[in-house]
mmCIF file of C-alpha atoms in Angstrom:
data_model
loop_
_atom_site.group_PDB
_atom_site.id
_atom_site.type_symbol
_atom_site.label_atom_id
_atom_site.label_comp_id
_atom_site.label_asym_id
_atom_site.label_seq_id
_atom_site.Cartn_x
_atom_site.Cartn_y
_atom_site.Cartn_z
ATOM 1 C CA UNK A 12 40.677 154.170 142.608
ATOM 2 C CA UNK A 13 37.126 153.661 141.406
ATOM 3 C CA UNK A 14 35.841 150.114 141.548
ATOM 4 C CA UNK A 15 32.549 149.203 139.882
ATOM 5 C CA UNK A 16 30.827 146.412 141.830
ATOM 6 C CA UNK A 17 27.387 145.207 140.776
ATOM 7 C CA UNK A 18 26.936 148.273 138.558
ATOM 8 C CA UNK A 19 27.768 150.715 141.392
ATOM 9 C CA UNK A 20 30.935 152.803 141.239
ATOM 10 C CA UNK A 21 32.779 152.862 144.557
ATOM 11 C CA UNK A 22 35.746 155.035 145.452
ATOM 12 C CA UNK A 23 38.273 152.962 147.400
ATOM 13 C CA UNK A 24 41.819 153.281 148.605
ATOM 14 C CA UNK A 25 43.753 150.031 148.340
ATOM 15 C CA UNK A 26 47.227 148.874 149.210
ATOM 16 C CA UNK A 27 49.301 147.532 146.326
ATOM 17 C CA UNK A 28 49.100 144.009 147.800
ATOM 18 C CA UNK A 29 45.371 144.054 148.615
ATOM 19 C CA UNK A 30 43.341 141.323 146.962
ATOM 20 C CA UNK A 31 39.954 141.877 145.388
ATOM 21 C CA UNK A 32 38.537 139.515 148.004
ATOM 22 C CA UNK A 33 39.815 141.739 150.812
ATOM 23 C CA UNK A 34 38.482 144.866 149.116
ATOM 24 C CA UNK A 35 35.049 143.381 148.427
ATOM 25 C CA UNK A 36 34.696 142.122 151.991
ATOM 26 C CA UNK A 37 35.758 145.534 153.302
ATOM 27 C CA UNK A 38 33.032 147.055 151.110
ATOM 28 C CA UNK A 39 30.476 144.724 152.715
ATOM 29 C CA UNK A 40 30.148 142.103 149.973
ATOM 30 C CA UNK A 41 29.600 139.197 152.386
ATOM 31 C CA UNK A 42 28.354 137.025 149.540
ATOM 32 C CA UNK A 43 31.988 136.719 148.390
ATOM 33 C CA UNK A 44 33.331 134.004 150.665
ATOM 34 C CA UNK A 45 36.814 133.732 152.084
ATOM 35 C CA UNK A 46 37.699 130.045 151.814
ATOM 36 C CA UNK A 47 41.246 128.934 151.184
ATOM 37 C CA UNK A 48 42.843 132.240 150.045
ATOM 38 C CA UNK A 49 44.963 130.144 147.632
ATOM 39 C CA UNK A 50 42.673 129.774 144.615
ATOM 40 C CA UNK A 51 41.799 126.167 145.405
ATOM 41 C CA UNK A 52 38.147 126.319 146.492
ATOM 42 C CA UNK A 53 36.347 128.869 144.277
ATOM 43 C CA UNK A 54 34.254 130.249 147.155
ATOM 44 C CA UNK A 55 35.515 133.751 146.398
ATOM 45 C CA UNK A 56 34.716 133.679 142.666
ATOM 46 C CA UNK A 57 33.365 136.836 141.057
ATOM 47 C CA UNK A 58 32.827 137.890 137.470
ATOM 48 C CA UNK A 59 35.510 140.301 136.292
ATOM 49 C CA UNK A 60 34.370 141.777 133.008
ATOM 50 C CA UNK A 61 32.103 138.739 132.628
ATOM 51 C CA UNK A 62 34.740 136.067 133.322
ATOM 52 C CA UNK A 63 34.952 134.074 136.555
ATOM 53 C CA UNK A 64 38.067 134.780 138.612
ATOM 54 C CA UNK A 65 39.132 133.856 142.122
ATOM 55 C CA UNK A 66 39.096 137.190 143.928
ATOM 56 C CA UNK A 67 41.643 135.887 146.463
ATOM 57 C CA UNK A 68 44.226 135.713 143.659
ATOM 58 C CA UNK A 69 43.343 139.000 141.968
ATOM 59 C CA UNK A 70 45.012 142.193 143.160
ATOM 60 C CA UNK A 71 42.472 145.005 143.328
ATOM 61 C CA UNK A 72 44.894 147.386 141.670
ATOM 62 C CA UNK A 73 44.887 145.239 138.524
ATOM 63 C CA UNK A 74 41.109 145.450 138.064
ATOM 64 C CA UNK A 75 41.223 148.884 136.473
ATOM 65 C CA UNK A 76 37.877 149.952 135.011
ATOM 66 C CA UNK A 77 36.608 146.395 134.429
ATOM 67 C CA UNK A 78 33.262 145.735 136.139
ATOM 68 C CA UNK A 79 33.069 143.267 139.035
ATOM 69 C CA UNK A 80 29.894 141.242 139.561
ATOM 70 C CA UNK A 81 29.201 139.169 142.648
ATOM 71 C CA UNK A 82 26.381 136.650 142.954
ATOM 72 C CA UNK A 83 24.294 139.438 144.486
ATOM 73 C CA UNK A 84 24.719 141.414 141.277
ATOM 74 C CA UNK A 85 23.193 138.586 139.214
ATOM 75 C CA UNK A 86 19.885 138.665 141.065
ATOM 76 C CA UNK A 87 18.222 139.114 144.420
ATOM 77 C CA UNK A 88 15.216 137.773 146.315
ATOM 78 C CA UNK A 89 12.853 140.068 144.405
ATOM 79 C CA UNK A 90 14.188 139.117 140.977
ATOM 80 C CA UNK A 91 16.465 136.081 141.212
ATOM 81 C CA UNK A 92 18.700 134.964 138.384
ATOM 82 C CA UNK A 93 17.601 131.648 136.812
ATOM 83 C CA UNK A 94 20.660 129.911 138.290
ATOM 84 C CA UNK A 95 19.783 131.163 141.778
ATOM 85 C CA UNK A 96 16.214 129.909 141.344
ATOM 86 C CA UNK A 97 17.458 126.534 140.083
ATOM 87 C CA UNK A 98 19.879 126.115 142.987
ATOM 88 C CA UNK A 99 17.058 126.819 145.422
ATOM 89 C CA UNK A 100 14.533 124.595 143.654
ATOM 90 C CA UNK A 101 16.980 121.691 143.369
ATOM 91 C CA UNK A 102 18.232 121.947 146.944
ATOM 92 C CA UNK A 103 21.736 122.397 145.561
ATOM 93 C CA UNK A 104 22.893 124.321 148.625
ATOM 94 C CA UNK A 105 23.320 122.725 152.011
ATOM 95 C CA UNK A 106 25.623 124.890 154.107
ATOM 96 C CA UNK A 107 25.633 127.412 151.242
ATOM 97 C CA UNK A 108 29.248 128.450 151.575
ATOM 98 C CA UNK A 109 30.258 127.315 148.083
ATOM 99 C CA UNK A 110 27.012 128.371 146.398
ATOM 100 C CA UNK A 111 27.964 131.932 145.345
ATOM 101 C CA UNK A 112 31.158 130.709 143.702
ATOM 102 C CA UNK A 113 29.371 127.815 142.002
ATOM 103 C CA UNK A 114 26.738 130.156 140.552
ATOM 104 C CA UNK A 115 29.410 132.603 139.364
ATOM 105 C CA UNK A 116 31.390 129.807 137.658
ATOM 106 C CA UNK A 117 28.233 128.469 136.033
ATOM 107 C CA UNK A 118 27.220 131.937 134.820
ATOM 108 C CA UNK A 119 30.668 132.458 133.316
ATOM 109 C CA UNK A 120 30.413 129.145 131.453
ATOM 110 C CA UNK A 121 26.888 129.887 130.193
ATOM 111 C CA UNK A 122 27.774 133.341 128.865
ATOM 112 C CA UNK A 123 31.310 132.696 127.604
ATOM 113 C CA UNK A 124 31.522 129.037 126.605
ATOM 114 C CA UNK A 125 28.222 127.281 125.997
ATOM 115 C CA UNK A 126 24.609 128.194 126.650
ATOM 116 C CA UNK A 127 23.550 124.549 126.261
ATOM 117 C CA UNK A 128 25.963 122.560 128.436
ATOM 118 C CA UNK A 129 26.031 118.845 129.105
ATOM 119 C CA UNK A 130 27.247 117.386 132.385
ATOM 120 C CA UNK A 131 30.872 117.185 131.194
ATOM 121 C CA UNK A 132 30.817 120.918 130.340
ATOM 122 C CA UNK A 133 29.462 121.667 133.806
ATOM 123 C CA UNK A 134 32.002 119.440 135.530
ATOM 124 C CA UNK A 135 34.809 121.253 133.715
ATOM 125 C CA UNK A 136 33.396 124.717 134.433
ATOM 126 C CA UNK A 137 32.953 123.932 138.134
ATOM 127 C CA UNK A 138 36.221 122.021 138.528
ATOM 128 C CA UNK A 139 37.759 124.960 140.394
ATOM 129 C CA UNK A 140 34.911 125.024 142.938
ATOM 130 C CA UNK A 141 34.798 122.712 145.940
ATOM 131 C CA UNK A 142 31.740 121.582 147.867
ATOM 132 C CA UNK A 143 32.034 119.450 150.989
ATOM 133 C CA UNK A 144 28.310 118.894 151.524
ATOM 134 C CA UNK A 145 26.284 118.002 148.452
ATOM 135 C CA UNK A 146 28.167 115.443 146.388
ATOM 136 C CA UNK A 147 27.698 117.725 143.325
ATOM 137 C CA UNK A 148 24.736 115.903 141.696
ATOM 138 C CA UNK A 149 22.174 118.497 142.763
ATOM 139 C CA UNK A 150 24.571 121.281 141.755
ATOM 140 C CA UNK A 151 24.997 119.849 138.250
ATOM 141 C CA UNK A 152 21.223 119.387 137.948
ATOM 142 C CA UNK A 153 20.660 122.978 139.074
ATOM 143 C CA UNK A 154 23.081 124.319 136.461
ATOM 144 C CA UNK A 155 21.307 122.291 133.759
ATOM 145 C CA UNK A 156 17.927 123.666 134.917
ATOM 146 C CA UNK A 157 19.274 127.222 135.132
ATOM 147 C CA UNK A 158 20.789 126.979 131.650
ATOM 148 C CA UNK A 159 17.481 125.713 130.268
ATOM 149 C CA UNK A 160 15.593 128.563 131.962
ATOM 150 C CA UNK A 161 18.057 131.112 130.585
ATOM 151 C CA UNK A 162 17.664 129.745 127.046
ATOM 152 C CA UNK A 163 13.871 129.796 127.414
ATOM 153 C CA UNK A 164 13.959 133.397 128.675
ATOM 154 C CA UNK A 165 16.160 134.458 125.745
ATOM 155 C CA UNK A 166 13.807 132.794 123.259
ATOM 156 C CA UNK A 167 10.786 134.369 124.923
ATOM 157 C CA UNK A 168 12.377 137.842 124.918
ATOM 158 C CA UNK A 169 13.431 137.440 121.292
ATOM 159 C CA UNK A 170 9.780 136.772 120.397
ATOM 160 C CA UNK A 171 8.756 139.993 122.162
ATOM 161 C CA UNK A 172 7.087 138.401 125.171
ATOM 162 C CA UNK A 173 8.453 139.089 128.651
ATOM 163 C CA UNK A 174 8.038 136.175 131.055
ATOM 164 C CA UNK A 175 6.734 136.860 134.531
ATOM 165 C CA UNK A 176 9.312 136.826 137.278
ATOM 166 C CA UNK A 177 8.829 134.269 140.016
ATOM 167 C CA UNK A 178 10.734 134.965 143.203
ATOM 168 C CA UNK A 179 12.648 132.068 144.703
ATOM 169 C CA UNK A 180 12.892 131.628 148.448
ATOM 170 C CA UNK A 181 15.591 133.933 149.824
ATOM 171 C CA UNK A 182 18.936 132.279 150.423
ATOM 172 C CA UNK A 183 20.669 134.324 153.121
ATOM 173 C CA UNK A 184 24.381 134.937 152.826
ATOM 174 C CA UNK A 185 26.578 133.242 155.396
ATOM 175 C CA UNK A 186 28.992 135.655 157.046
#
């Protein structure tokens, strides 16, 4: 089958019981974390056609031609996504294991539910993501900052002015 990951088509052979998590890891997507493998932690979250899903619960064969986006597909160290910048600026990652899934869940909320969330919106959107290090406050603050930056960028682009890109410090993926 052909699987489109981060805008790149990949030809893969998959078993009928192979999860998207297993396939992505086999393809080298180390930013997709293997946490609980039961859909409880959210560390393996990816965007499937723009919606956050736990890749450990999604069979690869059911993906079809829908695009898959990992946190790496949102932005990189040269051009980070506003949520990635906000997580770095706010110190919202300690061990970093949950961070990719948190950013994916936040991105899904911001594009599909509300672009101007309050803390209760964020708590609901991230309720399927567990963090054992931060206590969540910095994560919620980072999502608020990222949402604000995304709204500002949209307004700026709508007015015909492109903002300069500021690179955030690189946050290495944990294998």
